[in-house]
Coordinates of C-alpha atoms in Angstrom, one line a residue:
Chain A
X1 CA 17.1 -8.6 -10.6
X2 CA 13.5 -8.0 -11.2
X3 CA 11.3 -4.9 -11.1
X4 CA 10.8 -3.3 -7.8
X5 CA 7.9 -1.5 -6.2
X6 CA 8.5 1.7 -4.1
X7 CA 8.1 -0.6 -1.1
X8 CA 10.9 -3.0 -2.0
X9 CA 13.4 -1.7 0.6
X10 CA 10.6 -1.7 3.2
X11 CA 9.9 -5.4 2.6
X12 CA 13.5 -6.4 2.7
X13 CA 14.1 -4.5 5.9
X14 CA 11.0 -6.3 7.4
X15 CA 12.7 -9.6 6.6
X16 CA 10.3 -10.6 3.9
X17 CA 11.0 -13.6 1.7
X18 CA 11.2 -12.1 -1.8
X19 CA 10.3 -14.0 -4.9
X20 CA 9.8 -13.4 -8.6
X21 CA 6.2 -12.7 -9.5
X22 CA 5.6 -11.8 -13.1
X23 CA 9.0 -10.2 -13.4
X24 CA 8.6 -8.3 -10.0
X25 CA 10.5 -9.0 -6.8
X26 CA 7.6 -9.3 -4.4
X27 CA 7.2 -10.4 -0.8
X28 CA 5.7 -13.9 -0.6
X29 CA 5.6 -13.9 3.2
X30 CA 7.2 -12.0 6.1
X31 CA 6.8 -14.6 8.8
X32 CA 4.2 -17.4 8.9
X33 CA 2.0 -17.2 5.8
X34 CA -0.9 -18.8 7.7
X35 CA -0.7 -16.1 10.4
X36 CA -0.8 -13.5 7.7
X37 CA -3.9 -15.2 6.2
X38 CA -5.6 -15.2 9.6
X39 CA -4.7 -11.6 10.3
X40 CA -6.8 -10.6 7.2
X41 CA -9.8 -12.9 8.1
X42 CA -9.9 -11.9 11.8
X43 CA -8.4 -8.4 12.0
X44 CA -6.5 -6.4 9.4
X45 CA -3.6 -7.1 7.0
X46 CA -2.1 -5.2 4.1
X47 CA -0.5 -6.0 0.8
X48 CA 1.8 -4.2 -1.5
X49 CA 0.0 -4.4 -4.9
X50 CA 2.0 -1.6 -6.5
X51 CA 3.1 -4.0 -9.2
X52 CA -0.4 -3.9 -10.6
X53 CA -0.9 -1.4 -13.4
X54 CA -3.1 1.7 -13.1
X55 CA -4.4 3.2 -16.4
X56 CA -6.3 6.4 -16.8
X57 CA -8.5 6.5 -19.9
X58 CA -9.8 9.9 -20.9
X59 CA -11.8 11.4 -23.8
X60 CA -15.3 12.5 -24.8
X61 CA -16.1 9.0 -26.1
X62 CA -14.4 7.0 -23.2
X63 CA -17.7 5.4 -22.0
X64 CA -18.6 4.3 -25.5
X65 CA -15.1 2.9 -26.0
X66 CA -15.2 0.8 -22.8
X67 CA -18.7 -0.5 -23.7
X68 CA -16.9 -1.9 -26.8
X69 CA -13.7 -3.0 -25.1
X70 CA -15.0 -4.8 -22.1
X71 CA -17.3 -7.8 -21.7
X72 CA -19.1 -6.3 -18.7
X73 CA -21.0 -3.1 -19.4
X74 CA -19.8 0.2 -17.9
X75 CA -23.2 1.6 -18.6
X76 CA -24.0 0.0 -15.2
X77 CA -21.7 2.7 -13.6
X78 CA -23.9 5.7 -12.9
X79 CA -22.3 7.2 -9.8
X80 CA -18.8 8.7 -9.7
X81 CA -16.3 6.3 -8.1
X82 CA -18.3 3.2 -8.8
X83 CA -16.3 0.1 -9.8
X84 CA -16.9 -2.8 -12.1
X85 CA -15.1 -6.1 -12.5
X86 CA -14.8 -7.2 -16.1
X87 CA -13.0 -9.4 -18.5
X88 CA -11.3 -8.0 -21.6
X89 CA -11.7 -10.5 -24.4
X90 CA -10.1 -11.1 -27.7
X91 CA -12.1 -11.6 -30.9
X92 CA -12.1 -15.4 -30.2
X93 CA -13.7 -14.9 -26.8
X94 CA -10.5 -15.7 -24.9
X95 CA -9.6 -13.7 -21.8
X96 CA -6.8 -11.1 -22.4
X97 CA -7.1 -10.0 -18.8
X98 CA -9.5 -9.4 -16.0
X99 CA -9.6 -6.0 -14.4
X100 CA -11.4 -3.4 -12.3
X101 CA -12.6 -0.2 -13.9
X102 CA -13.7 2.9 -12.0
X103 CA -16.0 5.6 -13.3
X104 CA -14.3 8.8 -12.3
X105 CA -16.3 11.3 -14.5
X106 CA -17.9 11.5 -17.9
X107 CA -14.5 11.8 -19.7
X108 CA -12.3 9.8 -17.3
X109 CA -12.3 6.1 -16.3
X110 CA -9.5 4.5 -14.2
X111 CA -8.6 0.8 -14.8
X112 CA -6.4 -1.6 -12.8
X113 CA -4.9 -4.5 -14.8
X114 CA -2.6 -7.4 -13.8
X115 CA 1.1 -6.9 -13.6
X116 CA 1.9 -10.0 -15.7
X117 CA -0.2 -8.9 -18.6
X118 CA 0.7 -5.2 -18.4
X119 CA 2.5 -4.8 -21.8
X120 CA 0.0 -6.7 -23.9
X121 CA -2.9 -5.0 -22.2
X122 CA -1.6 -1.6 -22.9
X123 CA -0.8 -2.4 -26.5
X124 CA -4.3 -3.9 -27.0
X125 CA -6.1 -1.0 -25.3
X126 CA -4.2 1.6 -27.2
X127 CA -4.8 -0.2 -30.5
X128 CA -8.6 -0.3 -29.8
X129 CA -8.7 3.2 -28.3
X130 CA -7.4 5.0 -31.4
X131 CA -10.7 4.9 -33.2
X132 CA -12.4 6.5 -30.2
X133 CA -9.8 9.2 -29.7
X134 CA -9.4 7.9 -26.1
X135 CA -6.1 8.7 -24.5
X136 CA -4.4 6.0 -22.3
X137 CA -2.1 7.1 -19.6
X138 CA 0.0 4.7 -17.5
X139 CA 0.1 5.8 -13.9
X140 CA 3.6 4.6 -13.0
X141 CA 3.7 7.5 -10.6
X142 CA 1.3 5.6 -8.2
X143 CA 1.9 2.9 -5.6
X144 CA -1.0 0.8 -4.4
X145 CA -1.6 -0.7 -0.9
X146 CA -4.5 -3.0 -0.2
X147 CA -5.7 -3.0 3.5
X148 CA -8.1 -5.9 4.1
X149 CA -10.0 -7.5 7.0
X150 CA -12.9 -6.8 9.3
X151 CA -10.9 -4.1 11.2
X152 CA -8.9 -2.8 8.2
X153 CA -11.0 0.3 7.4
X154 CA -11.2 1.4 11.0
X155 CA -7.4 1.0 11.4
X156 CA -6.5 2.5 8.1
X157 CA -8.5 5.7 8.4
X158 CA -6.5 6.7 11.5
X159 CA -3.6 7.2 9.0
X160 CA -5.6 8.9 6.3
X161 CA -6.0 12.3 8.0
X162 CA -8.6 14.5 6.4
X163 CA -9.8 11.7 4.1
X164 CA -11.1 9.8 7.1
X165 CA -14.8 10.7 7.1
X166 CA -15.2 10.5 3.3
X167 CA -13.3 7.2 3.2
X168 CA -15.5 5.7 5.9
X169 CA -18.6 6.7 3.9
X170 CA -17.5 4.9 0.7
X171 CA -20.0 2.2 -0.3
X172 CA -18.8 -1.3 -1.2
X173 CA -17.1 -1.4 -4.6
X174 CA -16.8 2.4 -4.8
X175 CA -13.9 4.7 -4.6
X176 CA -13.0 8.4 -4.6
X177 CA -10.1 10.8 -4.8
X178 CA -9.2 12.5 -1.5
X179 CA -6.3 15.0 -1.7
X180 CA -4.1 13.1 -4.1
X181 CA -5.0 9.6 -2.8
X182 CA -7.5 7.4 -4.5
X183 CA -9.2 5.2 -2.0
X184 CA -11.6 2.4 -3.0
X185 CA -13.6 -0.1 -1.0
X186 CA -12.4 -3.0 -3.0
X187 CA -10.1 -6.0 -2.7
X188 CA -9.1 -9.5 -3.5
X189 CA -9.6 -11.4 -0.2
X190 CA -13.3 -11.7 0.5
X191 CA -13.0 -9.3 3.3
X192 CA -14.0 -5.6 3.7
X193 CA -11.2 -3.1 3.2
X194 CA -9.6 -0.5 1.0
X195 CA -7.3 -0.4 -1.9
X196 CA -5.3 2.9 -1.7
X197 CA -3.5 4.4 -4.7
X198 CA -1.1 7.0 -3.7
X199 CA 2.0 8.9 -4.9
X200 CA 5.0 6.6 -5.0
X201 CA 7.0 8.8 -2.7
X202 CA 4.4 8.5 0.1
X203 CA 4.2 4.7 -0.1
X204 CA 6.9 3.7 2.5
X205 CA 5.7 6.3 5.0
X206 CA 2.1 5.2 4.7
X207 CA 3.0 1.5 4.9
X208 CA 4.9 2.1 8.2
X209 CA 2.0 4.2 9.5
X210 CA -0.5 1.4 8.6
X211 CA 1.8 -1.0 10.4
X212 CA 2.0 1.2 13.5
X213 CA -1.9 1.4 13.4
X214 CA -1.9 -2.4 13.9
X215 CA -2.3 -3.6 10.3
X216 CA -0.2 -6.8 9.7
X217 CA 2.2 -7.0 6.8
X218 CA 1.1 -9.8 4.5
X219 CA 2.7 -11.3 1.4
X220 CA 1.5 -12.6 -1.9
X221 CA 1.3 -16.1 -0.4
X222 CA -1.5 -15.1 1.9
X223 CA -3.1 -13.1 -0.9
X224 CA -3.4 -16.3 -2.9
X225 CA -5.0 -18.4 -0.2
X226 CA -7.4 -15.6 0.7
X227 CA -8.5 -15.0 -2.9
X228 CA -9.0 -18.7 -3.5
X229 CA -11.0 -19.1 -0.3
X230 CA -13.1 -16.2 -1.6
X231 CA -13.6 -18.0 -4.9
X232 CA -11.9 -15.3 -7.0
X233 CA -10.2 -16.3 -10.2
X234 CA -6.5 -15.7 -10.8
X235 CA -5.5 -14.7 -14.3
X236 CA -3.1 -17.1 -15.9
X237 CA -4.3 -19.9 -13.5
X238 CA -8.0 -20.0 -13.8
X239 CA -8.4 -18.3 -17.2
X240 CA -6.3 -17.0 -20.1
X241 CA -6.5 -16.3 -23.8
X242 CA -7.1 -20.0 -24.6
X243 CA -10.1 -20.2 -22.2
X244 CA -13.6 -18.9 -22.5
X245 CA -15.0 -16.9 -19.5
X246 CA -18.1 -19.2 -20.0
X247 CA -15.9 -22.1 -18.9
X248 CA -14.1 -20.2 -16.2
X249 CA -16.9 -19.4 -13.8
X250 CA -17.1 -15.8 -15.2
X251 CA -20.4 -15.9 -17.0
X252 CA -21.8 -13.6 -14.4
X253 CA -19.4 -10.9 -15.6
X254 CA -20.5 -11.0 -19.2
X255 CA -23.3 -8.4 -20.0
X256 CA -25.2 -9.9 -22.9
X257 CA -27.9 -7.4 -22.3
X258 CA -28.6 -5.0 -23.9
X259 CA -28.5 -7.3 -26.9
X260 CA -27.6 -4.5 -29.3
X261 CA -24.3 -3.7 -27.5
X262 CA -21.4 -4.8 -29.6
X263 CA -18.3 -5.8 -27.5
X264 CA -15.1 -7.5 -28.5
X265 CA -15.6 -11.3 -28.2
X266 CA -19.4 -11.1 -28.1
X267 CA -20.0 -13.1 -31.4
X268 CA -17.6 -15.8 -30.3
X269 CA -19.3 -16.2 -26.9
X270 CA -22.7 -16.3 -28.5
X271 CA -21.5 -19.0 -30.9
X272 CA -20.2 -21.0 -27.9
X273 CA -23.5 -20.7 -26.2
X274 CA -25.4 -21.9 -29.3
X275 CA -23.0 -24.8 -29.7
X276 CA -23.2 -25.7 -26.0
X277 CA -20.5 -24.9 -23.5
X278 CA -18.9 -28.3 -22.7
X279 CA -17.1 -27.5 -19.4
X280 CA -17.7 -25.5 -16.2
X281 CA -15.7 -24.2 -13.3
X282 CA -16.5 -25.8 -9.9
X283 CA -15.2 -25.7 -6.4
X284 CA -13.6 -28.8 -4.9
X285 CA -13.1 -29.8 -1.3
X286 CA -10.6 -32.6 -0.8
X287 CA -12.1 -35.3 1.4
X288 CA -8.9 -37.4 1.7
X289 CA -5.7 -36.0 3.2
X290 CA -3.4 -34.1 0.9
X291 CA -3.2 -30.8 -1.0
X292 CA -4.9 -30.0 -4.2
X293 CA -2.6 -28.1 -6.7
X294 CA -3.1 -26.5 -10.1
X295 CA -2.8 -28.9 -13.1
X296 CA -3.7 -32.1 -11.1
X297 CA -6.1 -34.2 -13.3
X298 CA -9.7 -34.4 -12.1
X299 CA -11.3 -37.8 -12.8
X300 CA -15.0 -37.6 -13.5
X301 CA -16.9 -40.9 -13.9
X302 CA -13.6 -42.7 -14.4
X303 CA -12.2 -40.4 -17.0
X304 CA -9.4 -37.9 -16.4
X305 CA -11.2 -35.1 -18.3
X306 CA -11.0 -32.3 -15.8
X307 CA -8.2 -30.2 -14.4
X308 CA -7.5 -28.2 -11.2
X309 CA -6.8 -24.6 -12.1
X310 CA -6.0 -23.3 -8.6
X311 CA -5.5 -25.4 -5.5
X312 CA -4.2 -24.9 -2.0
X313 CA -4.6 -25.6 1.7
X314 CA -7.3 -23.4 3.1
X315 CA -6.0 -22.0 6.4
X316 CA -9.6 -21.0 7.4
X317 CA -11.2 -24.4 6.7
X318 CA -8.0 -26.4 7.5
X319 CA -8.8 -28.5 4.4
X320 CA -7.6 -28.5 0.9
X321 CA -9.8 -26.6 -1.7
X322 CA -9.5 -25.9 -5.4
X323 CA -11.1 -24.5 -8.5
X324 CA -11.4 -27.0 -11.3
X325 CA -12.6 -27.0 -14.9
X326 CA -14.7 -30.1 -15.5
X327 CA -17.3 -31.5 -17.9
X328 CA -20.7 -29.9 -17.3
X329 CA -22.1 -33.3 -16.4
X330 CA -19.9 -33.6 -13.3
X331 CA -21.9 -33.9 -10.1
X332 CA -21.0 -34.1 -6.4
X333 CA -18.1 -36.6 -6.3
X334 CA -14.9 -36.7 -8.3
X335 CA -11.4 -38.1 -7.9
X336 CA -8.2 -36.1 -8.1
X337 CA -4.9 -37.7 -9.3
X338 CA -2.3 -36.6 -6.8
X339 CA 1.1 -38.2 -7.7
X340 CA -0.7 -41.3 -9.0
X341 CA -3.1 -41.7 -6.1
X342 CA -6.8 -41.2 -6.8
X343 CA -8.1 -39.1 -3.8
X344 CA -11.8 -38.3 -3.2
X345 CA -13.0 -34.7 -3.6
X346 CA -16.5 -33.2 -3.4
X347 CA -17.9 -30.6 -5.8
X348 CA -19.0 -27.6 -3.7
X349 CA -20.4 -24.2 -4.5
X350 CA -17.9 -21.3 -4.0
X351 CA -16.9 -18.9 -2.5
X352 CA -15.6 -21.2 0.2
X353 CA -15.1 -18.4 2.8
X354 CA -16.5 -14.9 2.9
X355 CA -16.2 -12.2 5.6
X356 CA -14.4 -14.6 8.0
X357 CA -17.1 -17.3 7.8
X358 CA -17.1 -20.7 6.0
X359 CA -19.7 -20.8 3.2
X360 CA -19.6 -24.6 2.7
X361 CA -20.2 -27.6 4.9
X362 CA -17.1 -29.6 5.7
Chain B
X1 CA 20.1 -16.8 9.1
X2 CA 19.4 -20.5 9.0
X3 CA 20.6 -22.8 11.7
X4 CA 23.0 -25.6 10.5
X5 CA 24.1 -27.8 13.4
X6 CA 27.8 -28.9 13.1
X7 CA 27.2 -32.5 14.3
X8 CA 24.9 -33.4 11.4
X9 CA 25.6 -34.4 7.8
X10 CA 23.6 -32.9 4.8
X11 CA 22.6 -33.4 1.2
X12 CA 22.7 -30.5 -1.3
X13 CA 18.9 -31.1 -1.7
X14 CA 18.6 -29.8 2.0
X15 CA 18.1 -33.0 4.0
X16 CA 20.0 -33.5 7.2
X17 CA 21.3 -36.9 8.5
X18 CA 22.2 -37.9 12.1
X19 CA 24.2 -41.0 12.7
X20 CA 22.8 -42.7 15.8
X21 CA 24.7 -44.9 18.2
X22 CA 23.2 -48.1 16.8
X23 CA 24.3 -47.2 13.3
X24 CA 20.9 -46.2 12.0
X25 CA 20.3 -42.8 10.5
X26 CA 17.7 -40.2 11.3
X27 CA 16.7 -38.0 8.4
X28 CA 14.8 -34.7 8.2
X29 CA 14.9 -31.4 6.2
X30 CA 17.1 -28.5 7.1
X31 CA 16.1 -25.2 8.8
X32 CA 16.9 -23.5 5.5
X33 CA 14.5 -25.9 3.7
X34 CA 11.6 -25.4 6.1
X35 CA 12.0 -21.6 5.9
X36 CA 12.0 -21.7 2.2
X37 CA 8.9 -23.8 2.0
X38 CA 7.0 -21.9 4.6
X39 CA 4.2 -23.2 6.8
X40 CA 4.0 -27.0 6.3
X41 CA 0.5 -28.4 6.1
X42 CA 0.9 -32.0 4.8
X43 CA 3.6 -34.7 5.0
X44 CA 3.5 -38.0 3.1
X45 CA 5.9 -40.5 4.7
X46 CA 7.0 -43.9 3.4
X47 CA 5.9 -47.3 4.7
X48 CA 8.1 -48.8 7.4
X49 CA 10.1 -51.7 5.8
X50 CA 10.3 -50.0 2.4
X51 CA 13.7 -50.5 0.7
X52 CA 15.2 -47.2 -0.5
X53 CA 18.1 -46.4 -2.8
X54 CA 20.3 -43.4 -2.3
X55 CA 18.8 -40.3 -3.9
X56 CA 15.3 -41.8 -4.1
X57 CA 12.4 -39.6 -3.1
X58 CA 10.9 -41.1 0.1
X59 CA 8.6 -38.4 1.3
X60 CA 6.7 -35.4 0.1
X61 CA 6.4 -32.3 2.3
X62 CA 3.8 -29.8 1.4
X63 CA 3.6 -26.2 2.5
X64 CA 0.7 -23.8 1.8
X65 CA 2.8 -22.7 -1.2
X66 CA 4.3 -25.9 -2.7
X67 CA 4.9 -29.6 -2.6
X68 CA 8.5 -30.8 -2.4
X69 CA 10.1 -34.2 -2.6
X70 CA 12.5 -35.3 0.1
X71 CA 15.4 -37.6 -0.9
X72 CA 17.0 -40.5 0.9
X73 CA 20.7 -39.9 1.8
X74 CA 21.5 -43.6 1.5
X75 CA 20.2 -47.0 0.4
X76 CA 18.6 -49.1 3.1
X77 CA 15.4 -50.1 4.9
X78 CA 13.0 -47.7 6.5
X79 CA 12.9 -48.5 10.3
X80 CA 10.5 -45.8 11.5
X81 CA 8.6 -42.7 10.4
X82 CA 7.5 -39.7 12.4
X83 CA 3.8 -40.5 12.9
X84 CA 3.3 -37.2 14.7
X85 CA 3.7 -35.3 11.5
X86 CA 0.3 -36.6 10.3
X87 CA -1.6 -34.4 12.7
X88 CA 1.1 -31.8 13.3
X89 CA 3.2 -31.2 10.2
X90 CA 4.2 -27.8 11.6
X91 CA 6.6 -29.7 13.9
X92 CA 9.0 -29.4 10.9
X93 CA 8.8 -25.6 11.0
X94 CA 9.1 -25.5 14.8
X95 CA 11.9 -28.0 15.3
X96 CA 13.4 -29.2 12.0
X97 CA 16.3 -31.0 13.7
X98 CA 14.4 -32.7 16.5
X99 CA 10.6 -33.2 16.7
X100 CA 10.3 -32.6 13.0
X101 CA 12.4 -35.6 11.9
X102 CA 11.0 -37.6 9.0
X103 CA 12.3 -41.2 9.1
X104 CA 14.9 -43.5 10.5
X105 CA 16.8 -45.8 8.0
X106 CA 19.2 -48.7 8.4
X107 CA 21.9 -48.1 5.7
X108 CA 22.9 -51.1 3.6
X109 CA 26.0 -49.6 2.1
X110 CA 28.3 -47.7 4.5
X111 CA 30.4 -46.2 1.7
X112 CA 27.4 -43.9 0.8
X113 CA 27.8 -42.1 4.1
X114 CA 31.2 -40.7 2.9
X115 CA 29.4 -38.8 0.2
X116 CA 27.3 -36.7 2.6
X117 CA 28.2 -33.0 3.1
X118 CA 29.6 -31.7 6.4
X119 CA 28.5 -28.4 7.9
X120 CA 31.0 -26.3 5.9
X121 CA 30.0 -27.8 2.6
X122 CA 26.3 -27.5 3.3
X123 CA 26.8 -23.9 4.4
X124 CA 28.3 -23.2 1.0
X125 CA 25.2 -24.7 -0.6
X126 CA 22.9 -22.5 1.4
X127 CA 25.0 -19.4 0.8
X128 CA 24.9 -20.1 -3.0
X129 CA 21.1 -20.2 -2.9
X130 CA 21.0 -16.5 -1.8

């Protein structure tokens, strides 16, 4: 038996197909995964993301600490509630995890890290935090529900009571605390919506209220196709400790300026840049029939020197799409080895889909 | 619960087999298998005329989630494949035992048929998977 979120019984009662996900028993789908995907692109859907790990970091020097710990720069966060996406690197420039950090106040930042990397993240952060006298508190008392889709915010606020007006005024990529609930206008689908952190004991009741408000129950299966259409990396698939963010499509998240900010992994990334970064992350659109999957070899100019890191069937585009790590010289056309057959794929910019609309030409 | 028709034979790898009046076999994947895979989006079927051996992978069914091999219940020649699955693989989700069939095969060794599971034996396989 795996770990269970406070919504486990709710998922089972709803007939969800439960699977192991990083040690957690999580719903992969309730009914049709494609219907769940479309619900988020066209209307409103929700996900139990309580398996993700919420950390509160507090202390006088917490900002200074995070400017050292993270590859993106929390100095960008000037307004309370503002969020930042960042990688947390090791000394070699490999990615320990990717995360979201929220600026709560001058002595408090909140961080959300992946479930599968939870233990090593906590150990690493605590080790680094000691020198800054920053306290790390694991918020296992919180559940988290993501409501996503063009109508998600409107439907969700009907359940949120007195937080309604404040929640509706949240700017994109910002959050705030409203009567014990932390609500942020963030997500992992490429659609507008909220991520709601709330006391564990309220989770089942809130989930049912969201459902009654017309928000569809969606599993991790749809979450994966939505994030891939949105061109968002998945830790463990698209990057890990052996991969540089510079080869993972994450250069935009590395704050090299100001040049005098020292952060863990900086010297390794600068050395890579000086030596030349040999590979890059690209989007692929399969032109033949089939489905791109992670670990399929990508053949560039006759050589199998690339690899798909995430691939799927895109329900929105009704075509197969992927993220792939390929030599920097790769242009426009490649082949993908699918069970020994070499199928044609086109390099395309990503995201593939945002806010319900295709971003690429088919 | 998954539907397991009593008049069919099964493999423990979740294929179903129907013995037709002319002695040919129709093969597909079970209701349990389609439910486990989820929404199907691509099916790779064999060429008609291909000679298969029992237990050989003859098709690949791909859902949004995963790709899965489908195994031949017997040795023999592929007589026909379900062309409709090219455009509408979801037929397997909608009607796994009828419109969602995968291939028809002419068995070359009748003794292999005796090794297939009946409904009771296959039900036990499905129950063990839960």
